[in-house]
Each structure stands twice: as structure tokens, then as C-alpha cells.
XYZ file of C-alpha atoms in Angstrom:
311
model
C 81.532 103.229 44.122
C 81.043 99.480 43.862
C 79.279 97.363 46.470
C 82.535 95.685 47.531
C 84.202 99.066 48.010
C 81.319 100.295 50.185
C 81.455 97.146 52.312
C 85.215 97.523 52.693
C 84.846 101.169 53.686
C 82.118 100.346 56.227
C 84.246 97.559 57.643
C 87.194 99.869 58.146
C 84.960 102.485 59.729
C 83.492 99.966 62.172
C 86.901 98.684 63.233
C 88.225 102.230 63.618
C 85.151 103.189 65.634
C 85.628 100.201 67.931
C 89.230 101.178 68.607
C 88.309 104.816 69.219
C 85.494 103.748 71.557
C 87.989 101.891 73.744
C 90.218 104.967 73.947
C 87.246 107.225 74.733
C 86.032 104.917 77.513
C 89.535 104.677 78.968
C 89.945 108.450 78.857
C 86.582 108.882 80.547
C 87.505 106.492 83.350
C 90.828 108.260 83.924
C 89.179 111.687 83.924
C 86.519 110.513 86.390
C 89.098 109.034 88.758
C 91.314 112.116 88.642
C 88.376 114.471 89.190
C 86.980 112.424 92.070
C 90.321 111.970 93.792
C 91.480 115.566 93.460
C 90.122 116.813 96.848
C 91.967 114.058 98.737
C 95.166 114.406 96.719
C 95.202 118.181 97.151
C 94.559 117.857 100.893
C 97.087 115.113 101.722
C 99.518 115.356 98.780
C 102.318 112.764 98.982
C 101.384 111.948 102.568
C 98.464 109.997 101.127
C 100.963 107.413 99.834
C 103.231 107.379 102.877
C 100.709 107.417 105.746
C 99.257 104.267 107.285
C 96.479 105.880 109.327
C 92.903 105.558 108.028
C 90.492 107.342 110.359
C 87.135 108.519 108.950
C 86.265 110.262 112.243
C 89.205 112.669 112.106
C 89.270 112.604 108.289
C 92.875 111.422 108.157
C 93.450 109.021 105.311
C 96.524 107.234 104.017
C 96.847 104.574 101.326
C 100.007 102.874 102.571
C 98.258 99.957 104.322
C 95.985 99.037 101.364
C 98.903 99.492 98.976
C 101.084 97.205 101.084
C 98.365 94.568 101.308
C 97.729 94.656 97.571
C 101.396 94.179 96.691
C 102.061 91.487 99.314
C 98.987 89.362 98.548
C 99.647 89.546 94.799
C 103.295 88.593 95.367
C 102.324 85.581 97.491
C 99.814 84.504 94.874
C 102.316 84.702 92.029
C 105.073 82.922 93.975
C 102.702 79.990 94.489
C 100.783 80.024 91.201
C 103.637 80.423 88.689
C 105.566 77.219 89.589
C 102.335 75.223 89.848
C 101.061 76.559 86.521
C 104.388 75.820 84.856
C 104.392 72.243 86.151
C 100.779 71.603 85.155
C 101.301 73.064 81.673
C 104.448 70.980 81.096
C 102.680 67.858 82.327
C 99.681 68.410 80.039
C 101.778 69.086 76.942
C 104.717 66.716 77.404
C 104.067 63.779 79.728
C 100.334 63.475 80.417
C 98.552 60.384 78.994
C 95.825 61.181 76.490
C 93.050 59.713 78.643
C 94.002 62.012 81.556
C 94.633 65.178 79.555
C 90.955 65.916 78.973
C 89.776 65.695 82.609
C 92.677 67.817 83.898
C 92.155 70.470 81.216
C 88.433 70.551 81.983
C 89.132 70.902 85.694
C 91.424 73.867 85.052
C 88.772 75.558 82.938
C 86.169 74.956 85.639
C 88.432 76.618 88.207
C 88.495 79.706 86.009
C 84.693 79.683 85.778
C 84.061 79.650 89.551
C 82.779 83.085 90.726
C 85.085 85.001 93.019
C 82.504 85.164 95.807
C 82.455 81.357 95.897
C 86.224 81.376 96.401
C 85.719 83.875 99.202
C 83.111 81.748 100.979
C 85.260 78.641 100.600
C 88.288 80.516 101.886
C 86.427 81.830 104.928
C 84.617 78.656 106.012
C 87.017 75.929 104.828
C 90.545 77.216 104.198
C 90.782 79.706 107.070
C 89.815 77.201 109.843
C 92.201 74.636 108.334
C 95.057 77.123 108.367
C 94.217 78.300 111.872
C 94.180 74.827 113.406
C 96.945 73.041 111.545
C 99.084 75.095 109.146
C 99.675 78.422 110.901
C 100.666 76.924 114.305
C 103.153 74.699 112.467
C 104.558 77.698 110.576
C 104.941 79.639 113.830
C 106.815 76.757 115.491
C 109.088 76.120 112.499
C 109.907 79.792 111.893
C 110.500 80.678 115.548
C 114.221 79.720 115.631
C 115.008 81.394 112.286
C 115.870 85.109 112.763
C 115.072 86.331 109.245
C 111.865 84.344 108.856
C 110.516 84.599 112.408
C 108.822 87.963 111.924
C 106.939 86.751 108.833
C 105.133 84.059 110.802
C 104.736 85.587 114.248
C 101.661 86.351 116.301
C 98.494 84.353 116.963
C 97.029 82.098 114.237
C 93.928 84.030 113.214
C 93.161 81.878 110.196
C 92.266 84.917 108.122
C 94.961 87.358 107.083
C 97.380 88.327 104.354
C 98.702 84.789 103.863
C 95.208 83.337 103.524
C 94.287 85.996 100.966
C 97.448 85.220 99.008
C 96.622 81.499 98.965
C 93.081 82.143 97.728
C 94.414 84.466 95.032
C 96.939 81.821 93.978
C 94.129 79.320 93.417
C 92.118 81.924 91.502
C 94.892 82.967 89.101
C 96.267 79.440 88.621
C 93.861 78.414 85.808
C 94.516 81.591 83.808
C 98.297 81.252 83.896
C 98.102 77.507 83.270
C 95.832 77.867 80.242
C 98.067 80.443 78.571
C 101.250 78.457 79.288
C 99.665 75.258 78.025
C 98.693 76.840 74.721
C 102.081 78.471 74.099
C 103.878 75.228 74.974
C 101.716 73.388 72.451
C 102.733 75.890 69.772
C 106.416 74.925 70.039
C 107.458 73.492 66.639
C 107.637 69.708 66.793
C 110.720 69.753 64.559
C 112.686 71.598 67.265
C 111.814 69.042 69.917
C 112.500 66.093 67.614
C 115.890 67.564 66.709
C 116.756 67.926 70.402
C 115.729 64.337 71.113
C 117.710 63.251 68.072
C 120.983 64.585 69.486
C 120.410 62.787 72.789
C 118.678 65.435 74.928
C 116.592 64.276 77.877
C 112.988 65.300 78.308
C 113.949 67.909 80.904
C 116.591 69.355 78.577
C 114.076 69.543 75.752
C 111.604 71.372 77.994
C 114.117 73.784 79.518
C 116.316 74.433 76.456
C 113.748 74.217 73.631
C 110.145 74.613 74.798
C 110.667 77.381 77.371
C 112.894 79.640 75.171
C 110.441 79.289 72.288
C 107.522 80.220 74.575
C 108.997 83.080 76.606
C 106.702 85.719 75.177
C 103.585 83.691 75.921
C 104.810 82.788 79.401
C 105.286 86.454 80.290
C 101.841 87.248 78.896
C 100.206 84.539 81.008
C 102.014 85.660 84.150
C 100.943 89.263 83.620
C 97.356 88.162 83.024
C 97.369 86.369 86.361
C 99.070 89.299 88.111
C 96.423 91.694 86.819
C 93.710 89.413 88.197
C 95.484 89.168 91.545
C 95.921 92.937 91.893
C 92.276 93.752 91.228
C 90.441 90.895 92.939
C 87.827 92.172 95.383
C 85.224 89.825 96.835
C 87.368 86.784 97.599
C 90.040 88.919 99.273
C 87.449 90.859 101.264
C 86.210 87.627 102.838
C 89.566 86.312 104.061
C 92.058 89.163 104.574
C 90.592 90.558 107.785
C 90.049 94.140 106.512
C 92.363 95.886 108.980
C 93.965 99.188 107.941
C 97.395 98.478 109.357
C 100.756 97.147 108.259
C 102.233 94.158 110.030
C 105.459 92.322 109.348
C 103.632 89.034 109.970
C 101.851 87.407 107.049
C 99.436 85.810 109.516
C 98.043 89.169 110.663
C 94.902 90.733 109.160
C 95.346 93.432 106.546
C 93.537 94.998 103.641
C 93.924 95.707 99.943
C 92.885 98.608 97.770
C 89.955 96.784 96.214
C 88.795 95.349 99.554
C 88.925 98.772 101.220
C 86.817 100.316 98.457
C 84.258 97.498 98.544
C 83.939 97.644 102.332
C 83.670 101.377 102.834
C 82.330 103.069 99.736
C 78.658 102.648 100.681
C 79.379 104.041 104.163
C 81.543 106.960 103.061
C 80.191 110.208 104.543
C 81.720 113.471 103.437
C 83.487 114.590 100.305
C 86.981 113.952 101.662
C 86.170 110.364 102.674
C 84.640 109.593 99.289
C 87.508 111.281 97.490
C 90.035 109.223 99.440
C 88.345 106.009 98.347
C 88.333 107.203 94.736
C 92.020 108.006 95.147
C 92.565 104.381 96.102
C 90.894 103.410 92.850
C 93.168 105.768 90.941
C 96.182 104.272 92.702
C 95.108 100.754 91.713
C 94.649 101.940 88.136
C 98.156 103.400 88.111
C 99.639 100.183 89.536
C 97.872 98.115 86.885
C 99.020 100.491 84.149
C 102.627 100.275 85.346
C 102.447 96.466 85.387
C 100.997 96.359 81.870
C 103.577 98.827 80.581
C 106.403 96.810 82.118
C 104.977 93.649 80.595
C 104.765 95.261 77.171
C 108.377 96.414 77.372
C 109.508 92.975 78.488
C 107.534 91.292 75.712
C 109.008 93.685 73.144
C 112.506 92.962 74.396
C 111.890 89.216 74.253
C 110.476 89.474 70.733
C 113.482 91.467 69.570
C 115.850 89.005 71.204
C 114.032 86.060 69.635
C 114.180 87.762 66.242
C 117.945 88.223 66.547
C 118.392 84.578 67.564
C 116.426 83.440 64.539
């Protein structure tokens, strides 16, 4: 066997081993979560997902409140971050002057580099007091006469709560979504945009009818990257959400998420059932993330097939 053939064989073996290692690690994590959560799942069964109560004294545990908080905070974050990221990415790729493009891009990258605990401290000592004194009282007054919106902004302005956690998450995921969108927008063929301008299209029409359709796959990928970060964020959310195991219709009320509940209580968990319940929360978060990734993959595949047919 020649030297080149041996190098090629070793290269293939290393790449195959790397791929297998990922699958082995993933299988080990799943097996550990299932084994650790089995006592709680066998004791509470489906009631674990439908019960709000979380009482370590009586050993009654339900994941509904952390599950609700995780979904609501991630939804708030994405509703705020996606439009902002889209606007920033379009501005950087289409209308931004060259001298301003560098500083804005650097600022976005620096936002991504800030540790999550720093976001949590900033949210607790800066954002939360600002919301408590100025924003939340205004929201309560404005929403009071509106029947469908009133319950979302009712109660006292605590400052911390589900809404505050969603805002902090939006700031945290914004640079990731923006960076991906910016890169996929830049990959749009210049010939397509020049052809659209040549037939009299406005800049908005070029963006909406040319750039966005050509970048749909990348846009979905960036959104899912940000959603995955929002679902699993721990420290920043723990600082500002209030860490209350209850469900409230008001976004101003304290709540909790799966990751925040685990971080707060795992070191204090006494008893096998308590520990198993916290591990079950971790398994639930893993399942949610897996479902999101699977849905994203299916959507990306559908978009790729649709784009291939259009071409």
C-alpha cells in the first residue's frame, strides 16, 4: 500500500471516528437522562407534565410551570429578536455606508461574546429597575381598557418576571440571528439583484422579492440557532425571571424556566425523587430542543426542495 493510500485511509478513519464519537456521546447523554429521570416519571407518569405544583417537602413535583416559562420567554425573545435581526441584516448588506458597516458588525459580534452572567447582572440591576419604574406601569395603564390584552399586563410592576427574561433573551440571541442573516443575504447573487433593479424594482422590492426568497434556508437556520439558545439559557434567565414555580397569565409576574429551576435547586435536592424530578426537567428540555431541531430540518428540507423546483 502506497503512502498516499495509507494517509487517505487514516483520514477516512479519523473522520468516521469523529462522527461516531458524536453519536456515542449523544447516546450516553440520552441514556443518563432517561435512567436518572425514571423514578420521577414512573411515580408521576403524565401528571408530571400536567401538574403545576412543585413542593419538595411533600415530594409532589410537576413540570408544567417551568415548561410554560421556557416556552413563553423563548417566544417573547423570538418575537422581538427576529424583526430586529432582519432589519439590521438588511441595513448592513443593502443600505449601510461602508464606513459604518465595520463598527456595527463589530458591535454585533461583541454582543455575542458577552458572557450570559453579565447579561443577567445587567438585567437585574439596570433593566429590571427601568422596567419597574417606567415601562411596566405604562403597559399596565395602556392595557387596562383592552379586554384581550389586559390580563397579559396585569398585577404589580415587579421589574423582574417573564417579560424581563424574554427581553434579556432577545438581546442575547439577537447577534446570532443577525450574523447568520447577514451572511446569507450577502450570498445572494448580484446578477439577480441587478436584474431586478434593471426592470424598475425598488430597493424594498429587491429585498423582499429577490434577497429574502434566495436566503430562506439560511434565515430559518439562523432563527433556529437563536431559538435553541433562548430555550437553553440558564444564568441570565435565573437572575431576572423571579424563580417562582407558578403559572400566571400576566407577563409581568415572576415565573421560572426549566434551566433556571435546575440551576437553582439541583445543589439543594435531597432525596432520590427530588433529584430525579430535576433530571426529568433536563430530559424534557432535551426533548423540546430535539423537536425544534427536527422541525427545523424538515422545514429546511422542504425549502430546499421548493427552491430546487423553482430553479
